[in-house]
Amino acid sequence: MARKQTGFYRFITVILRTVMRVVTVPSWRGREHLPPGGFIAVGNHVSNFDPLTFAHFLHGSGVPPRFLAKSSLFEVPVLGRMLRRLDQIPVYRGTAQAADALVAAEAALAAGEGVAVFPEGTLTRDPAMWPMTGKTGAARLALLSRVPVIPIAQWGAHLVLPPYTARFRPWPRKPVTVVAGPPVNLDDLYDRPLEREVLQEATRRIMAAVTDQLAEIRGETPPGEPYDMRRDGDPCAAHDAARAARKAAARRAAR
């Protein structure tokens, strides 16, 4: 059973619907695959606008989503307060609090809610914007909770907000397609120990299912092997390091 929506939540969803109608031409398919009760929605990540297109699709399908989002977003003054009031779930990577997100997500799923995850953990680095290899957090959550994992691909958000830029391009309205597929089959993995190989196999299946949905949208053939930053490198590493240094300098100057 989905949680009760607050007045603030309803207010934000009205704004979301309005914004999306103004800047996008949405096309949705596969909503019949969204099950009643708790499930994990996994999607590809091509733009910082993705969470809005993802939320628009899920909420418009009767599923108020709980997003797993990196903790740094909760530190942004206005955005962070809004995310907390909307009861979204912060992910504290590489800290003692890292497990807290998993506990919160499991509780949400047990309560019948939909939990949304971008398994790549960041915007794709693939030059053609295909999904990369995923992190294992979504797979771990899926194998622990045993709820359906629904692959959802989206395409078009990058036209509204291109990746790695702040150039918002609302007009003319951009076509944004979101397609949900059938649940990822993980049945044979449920009773196996949560070891590295099992988590990697579950993650591979999850990302393959998302990629299949995206290939249908784009009408193209994806690469034989997904982009892997551990193997192929991170072309944005220098940019990200410079941005982090600027933020650190700004924080020091503000003290």
CSV table of C-alpha atoms in Angstrom, one decimal:
chain,number,residue,atom,x,y,z
A,1,MET,CA,0.0,0.0,0.0
A,2,ALA,CA,1.5,3.4,-1.0
A,3,ARG,CA,2.1,5.9,1.7
A,4,LYS,CA,-0.4,8.7,2.3
A,5,GLN,CA,0.5,11.8,0.3
A,6,THR,CA,0.9,15.1,2.2
A,7,GLY,CA,-0.3,18.4,1.0
A,8,PHE,CA,3.2,19.4,0.1
A,9,TYR,CA,3.7,16.2,-2.0
A,10,ARG,CA,0.5,16.9,-3.9
A,11,PHE,CA,1.6,20.5,-4.5
A,12,ILE,CA,4.9,19.3,-5.9
A,13,THR,CA,3.3,16.8,-8.2
A,14,VAL,CA,1.0,19.5,-9.6
A,15,ILE,CA,4.1,21.6,-10.4
A,16,LEU,CA,5.9,18.5,-11.9
A,17,ARG,CA,2.9,17.7,-14.2
A,18,THR,CA,2.7,21.4,-15.3
A,19,VAL,CA,6.4,21.6,-16.0
A,20,MET,CA,6.5,18.4,-18.0
A,21,ARG,CA,3.5,19.4,-20.0
A,22,VAL,CA,5.1,22.7,-20.9
A,23,VAL,CA,8.6,21.4,-21.9
A,24,THR,CA,8.0,17.8,-23.1
A,25,VAL,CA,5.7,15.8,-25.3
A,26,PRO,CA,5.5,12.5,-23.3
A,27,SER,CA,5.0,9.1,-24.8
A,28,TRP,CA,4.5,6.3,-22.3
A,29,ARG,CA,4.3,2.5,-22.9
A,30,GLY,CA,4.3,-0.6,-20.7
A,31,ARG,CA,2.4,0.7,-17.7
A,32,GLU,CA,0.7,-2.7,-17.5
A,33,HIS,CA,4.0,-4.1,-16.3
A,34,LEU,CA,3.9,-2.0,-13.1
A,35,PRO,CA,2.6,-4.4,-10.4
A,36,PRO,CA,0.5,-3.6,-7.4
A,37,GLY,CA,2.5,-3.6,-4.2
A,38,GLY,CA,6.2,-3.0,-3.7
A,39,PHE,CA,8.5,-3.1,-6.7
A,40,ILE,CA,11.9,-1.7,-7.8
A,41,ALA,CA,11.9,0.6,-10.8
A,42,VAL,CA,15.3,0.6,-12.5
A,43,GLY,CA,16.2,3.1,-15.3
A,44,ASN,CA,18.9,4.4,-17.5
A,45,HIS,CA,20.6,7.8,-16.7
A,46,VAL,CA,21.4,10.2,-19.6
A,47,SER,CA,20.6,13.6,-18.1
A,48,ASN,CA,20.0,15.3,-14.7
A,49,PHE,CA,16.5,15.8,-16.0
A,50,ASP,CA,15.9,12.1,-15.9
A,51,PRO,CA,14.5,12.0,-12.3
A,52,LEU,CA,11.7,14.3,-13.4
A,53,THR,CA,10.7,12.2,-16.5
A,54,PHE,CA,11.0,9.1,-14.4
A,55,ALA,CA,8.8,10.6,-11.6
A,56,HIS,CA,6.3,11.9,-14.1
A,57,PHE,CA,5.9,8.5,-15.6
A,58,LEU,CA,5.6,6.6,-12.3
A,59,HIS,CA,3.3,9.1,-10.6
A,60,GLY,CA,1.2,9.3,-13.7
A,61,SER,CA,0.9,5.6,-13.5
A,62,GLY,CA,-0.4,5.7,-9.9
A,63,VAL,CA,3.0,5.0,-8.2
A,64,PRO,CA,4.3,7.8,-6.0
A,65,PRO,CA,8.0,6.8,-6.2
A,66,ARG,CA,10.7,6.8,-3.5
A,67,PHE,CA,14.0,7.6,-5.1
A,68,LEU,CA,17.4,6.5,-4.0
A,69,ALA,CA,19.5,9.6,-4.5
A,70,LYS,CA,23.1,10.5,-3.7
A,71,SER,CA,23.4,12.2,-0.3
A,72,SER,CA,25.1,15.3,-1.8
A,73,LEU,CA,21.7,16.3,-3.3
A,74,PHE,CA,20.3,16.5,0.2
A,75,GLU,CA,22.9,19.1,1.1
A,76,VAL,CA,21.8,21.6,-1.5
A,77,PRO,CA,19.9,24.2,0.5
A,78,VAL,CA,16.4,24.3,-1.2
A,79,LEU,CA,16.6,21.0,-3.0
A,80,GLY,CA,17.7,19.0,0.0
A,81,ARG,CA,14.9,20.3,2.2
A,82,MET,CA,12.4,19.4,-0.6
A,83,LEU,CA,13.7,15.9,-1.0
A,84,ARG,CA,13.5,15.3,2.7
A,85,ARG,CA,9.9,16.6,2.8
A,86,LEU,CA,9.1,14.3,-0.1
A,87,ASP,CA,10.6,11.4,1.9
A,88,GLN,CA,13.2,10.4,-0.6
A,89,ILE,CA,16.1,8.2,0.4
A,90,PRO,CA,19.7,9.5,0.6
A,91,VAL,CA,22.5,7.2,-0.3
A,92,TYR,CA,25.7,7.9,1.7
A,93,ARG,CA,28.3,6.2,-0.5
A,94,GLY,CA,31.5,4.9,1.1
A,95,THR,CA,30.5,5.8,4.6
A,96,ALA,CA,29.2,4.1,7.8
A,97,GLN,CA,25.7,5.3,6.8
A,98,ALA,CA,25.8,3.5,3.4
A,99,ALA,CA,23.6,0.6,4.7
A,100,ASP,CA,20.9,3.1,5.9
A,101,ALA,CA,19.6,3.5,2.4
A,102,LEU,CA,19.2,-0.2,1.9
A,103,VAL,CA,17.3,-0.5,5.2
A,104,ALA,CA,15.0,2.4,4.3
A,105,ALA,CA,14.4,1.0,0.8
A,106,GLU,CA,13.5,-2.4,2.2
A,107,ALA,CA,11.0,-0.9,4.6
A,108,ALA,CA,9.4,1.1,1.7
A,109,LEU,CA,9.1,-2.1,-0.4
A,110,ALA,CA,7.7,-4.0,2.5
A,111,ALA,CA,5.1,-1.3,2.9
A,112,GLY,CA,4.1,-1.7,-0.8
A,113,GLU,CA,5.8,1.3,-2.2
A,114,GLY,CA,7.7,1.7,-5.5
A,115,VAL,CA,11.4,2.4,-5.1
A,116,ALA,CA,13.2,4.0,-8.0
A,117,VAL,CA,16.9,3.5,-8.7
A,118,PHE,CA,19.4,4.5,-11.4
A,119,PRO,CA,21.8,1.5,-11.1
A,120,GLU,CA,24.6,3.2,-13.1
A,121,GLY,CA,24.9,5.6,-10.1
A,122,THR,CA,25.8,8.5,-12.4
A,123,LEU,CA,25.2,9.8,-15.9
A,124,THR,CA,26.3,7.3,-18.5
A,125,ARG,CA,29.7,7.9,-20.0
A,126,ASP,CA,29.0,5.8,-23.1
A,127,PRO,CA,29.6,8.1,-26.1
A,128,ALA,CA,26.3,7.0,-27.7
A,129,MET,CA,24.4,7.3,-24.4
A,130,TRP,CA,23.7,3.6,-24.0
A,131,PRO,CA,23.5,2.3,-20.4
A,132,MET,CA,26.8,1.5,-18.7
A,133,THR,CA,27.5,-1.4,-16.4
A,134,GLY,CA,25.6,-0.9,-13.2
A,135,LYS,CA,26.5,-0.9,-9.5
A,136,THR,CA,25.2,-3.8,-7.5
A,137,GLY,CA,23.0,-1.9,-5.0
A,138,ALA,CA,19.8,-2.4,-6.9
A,139,ALA,CA,20.6,-6.1,-7.3
A,140,ARG,CA,21.3,-6.5,-3.6
A,141,LEU,CA,18.0,-4.8,-2.8
A,142,ALA,CA,16.1,-6.9,-5.3
A,143,LEU,CA,17.6,-10.2,-4.0
A,144,LEU,CA,17.0,-9.3,-0.3
A,145,SER,CA,13.4,-8.1,-0.8
A,146,ARG,CA,12.4,-10.5,-3.6
A,147,VAL,CA,10.0,-7.9,-5.1
A,148,PRO,CA,9.6,-7.4,-8.9
A,149,VAL,CA,12.3,-5.5,-10.7
A,150,ILE,CA,10.8,-3.4,-13.5
A,151,PRO,CA,13.2,-2.1,-16.2
A,152,ILE,CA,12.2,1.3,-17.4
A,153,ALA,CA,14.0,3.1,-20.2
A,154,GLN,CA,13.6,6.7,-21.1
A,155,TRP,CA,14.9,8.7,-24.0
A,156,GLY,CA,14.6,12.5,-24.7
A,157,ALA,CA,15.4,14.0,-21.3
A,158,HIS,CA,18.9,14.8,-22.7
A,159,LEU,CA,17.2,17.1,-25.2
A,160,VAL,CA,15.7,19.2,-22.4
A,161,LEU,CA,18.9,19.3,-20.3
A,162,PRO,CA,22.0,18.0,-22.1
A,163,PRO,CA,24.4,15.9,-20.0
A,164,TYR,CA,27.2,17.7,-18.1
A,165,THR,CA,25.8,21.1,-18.8
A,166,ALA,CA,23.4,23.6,-17.2
A,167,ARG,CA,21.9,24.6,-20.6
A,168,PHE,CA,18.2,24.1,-20.0
A,169,ARG,CA,16.4,23.9,-23.4
A,170,PRO,CA,12.7,23.9,-22.7
A,171,TRP,CA,11.4,25.1,-26.1
A,172,PRO,CA,10.3,23.8,-28.5
A,173,ARG,CA,8.8,21.0,-26.5
A,174,LYS,CA,10.9,17.9,-26.6
A,175,PRO,CA,9.6,14.3,-27.3
A,176,VAL,CA,10.3,12.2,-24.2
A,177,THR,CA,9.6,8.5,-24.4
A,178,VAL,CA,9.4,6.2,-21.3
A,179,VAL,CA,8.8,2.4,-21.7
A,180,ALA,CA,8.5,-0.1,-18.9
A,181,GLY,CA,9.2,-3.8,-19.6
A,182,PRO,CA,8.3,-7.1,-17.9
A,183,PRO,CA,10.0,-8.0,-14.6
A,184,VAL,CA,13.6,-9.1,-14.7
A,185,ASN,CA,13.8,-12.8,-14.0
A,186,LEU,CA,16.0,-13.3,-10.9
A,187,ASP,CA,14.2,-16.4,-9.5
A,188,ASP,CA,17.2,-18.7,-9.8
A,189,LEU,CA,19.4,-16.3,-7.7
A,190,TYR,CA,17.1,-15.8,-4.7
A,191,ASP,CA,18.4,-18.7,-2.7
A,192,ARG,CA,22.0,-18.3,-3.5
A,193,PRO,CA,24.4,-16.5,-1.1
A,194,LEU,CA,24.8,-12.8,-1.8
A,195,GLU,CA,28.3,-13.1,-3.1
A,196,ARG,CA,30.0,-11.0,-5.7
A,197,GLU,CA,29.3,-13.3,-8.6
A,198,VAL,CA,25.6,-13.5,-7.8
A,199,LEU,CA,25.2,-9.7,-7.4
A,200,GLN,CA,27.1,-9.1,-10.6
A,201,GLU,CA,24.9,-11.5,-12.5
A,202,ALA,CA,21.7,-10.0,-11.2
A,203,THR,CA,23.1,-6.5,-12.1
A,204,ARG,CA,24.0,-7.7,-15.6
A,205,ARG,CA,20.4,-9.0,-16.1
A,206,ILE,CA,18.9,-5.8,-14.8
A,207,MET,CA,21.0,-3.5,-17.0
A,208,ALA,CA,20.5,-5.8,-20.0
A,209,ALA,CA,16.7,-5.5,-19.6
A,210,VAL,CA,16.9,-1.7,-19.4
A,211,THR,CA,19.1,-1.7,-22.5
A,212,ASP,CA,16.6,-3.8,-24.4
A,213,GLN,CA,13.9,-1.3,-23.6
A,214,LEU,CA,16.0,1.6,-24.7
A,215,ALA,CA,17.0,-0.2,-27.9
A,216,GLU,CA,13.2,-0.6,-28.7
A,217,ILE,CA,12.7,3.1,-28.2
A,218,ARG,CA,15.7,4.2,-30.3
A,219,GLY,CA,15.3,1.5,-33.0
A,220,GLU,CA,19.0,0.9,-32.8
A,221,THR,CA,21.3,-1.9,-31.8
A,222,PRO,CA,23.2,-1.4,-28.6
A,223,PRO,CA,26.9,-2.2,-28.2
A,224,GLY,CA,27.8,-5.8,-27.6
A,225,GLU,CA,29.4,-4.9,-24.3
A,226,PRO,CA,28.3,-2.1,-22.1
A,227,TYR,CA,30.6,0.8,-21.3
A,228,ASP,CA,32.6,0.0,-18.2
A,229,MET,CA,34.4,2.9,-16.5
A,230,ARG,CA,36.8,0.5,-14.8
A,231,ARG,CA,37.8,-0.8,-18.2
A,232,ASP,CA,37.1,2.2,-20.5
A,233,GLY,CA,37.9,5.0,-18.2
A,234,ASP,CA,35.9,8.1,-17.1
A,235,PRO,CA,36.1,10.9,-19.6
A,236,CYS,CA,34.5,13.2,-17.1
A,237,ALA,CA,37.0,12.5,-14.3
A,238,ALA,CA,39.0,15.7,-14.8
A,239,HIS,CA,35.9,17.8,-15.0
A,240,ASP,CA,34.4,16.3,-11.9
A,241,ALA,CA,37.6,16.7,-9.9
A,242,ALA,CA,37.8,20.4,-10.9
A,243,ARG,CA,34.1,20.9,-9.9
A,244,ALA,CA,34.7,19.2,-6.6
A,245,ALA,CA,37.7,21.4,-6.0
A,246,ARG,CA,35.7,24.6,-6.7
A,247,LYS,CA,33.0,23.5,-4.3
A,248,ALA,CA,35.5,22.7,-1.6
A,249,ALA,CA,37.1,26.1,-2.1
A,250,ALA,CA,33.8,27.9,-1.9
A,251,ARG,CA,32.9,26.1,1.3
A,252,ARG,CA,36.3,27.1,2.8
A,253,ALA,CA,35.7,30.7,1.8
A,254,ALA,CA,32.3,30.7,3.3
A,255,ARG,CA,33.6,29.8,6.8
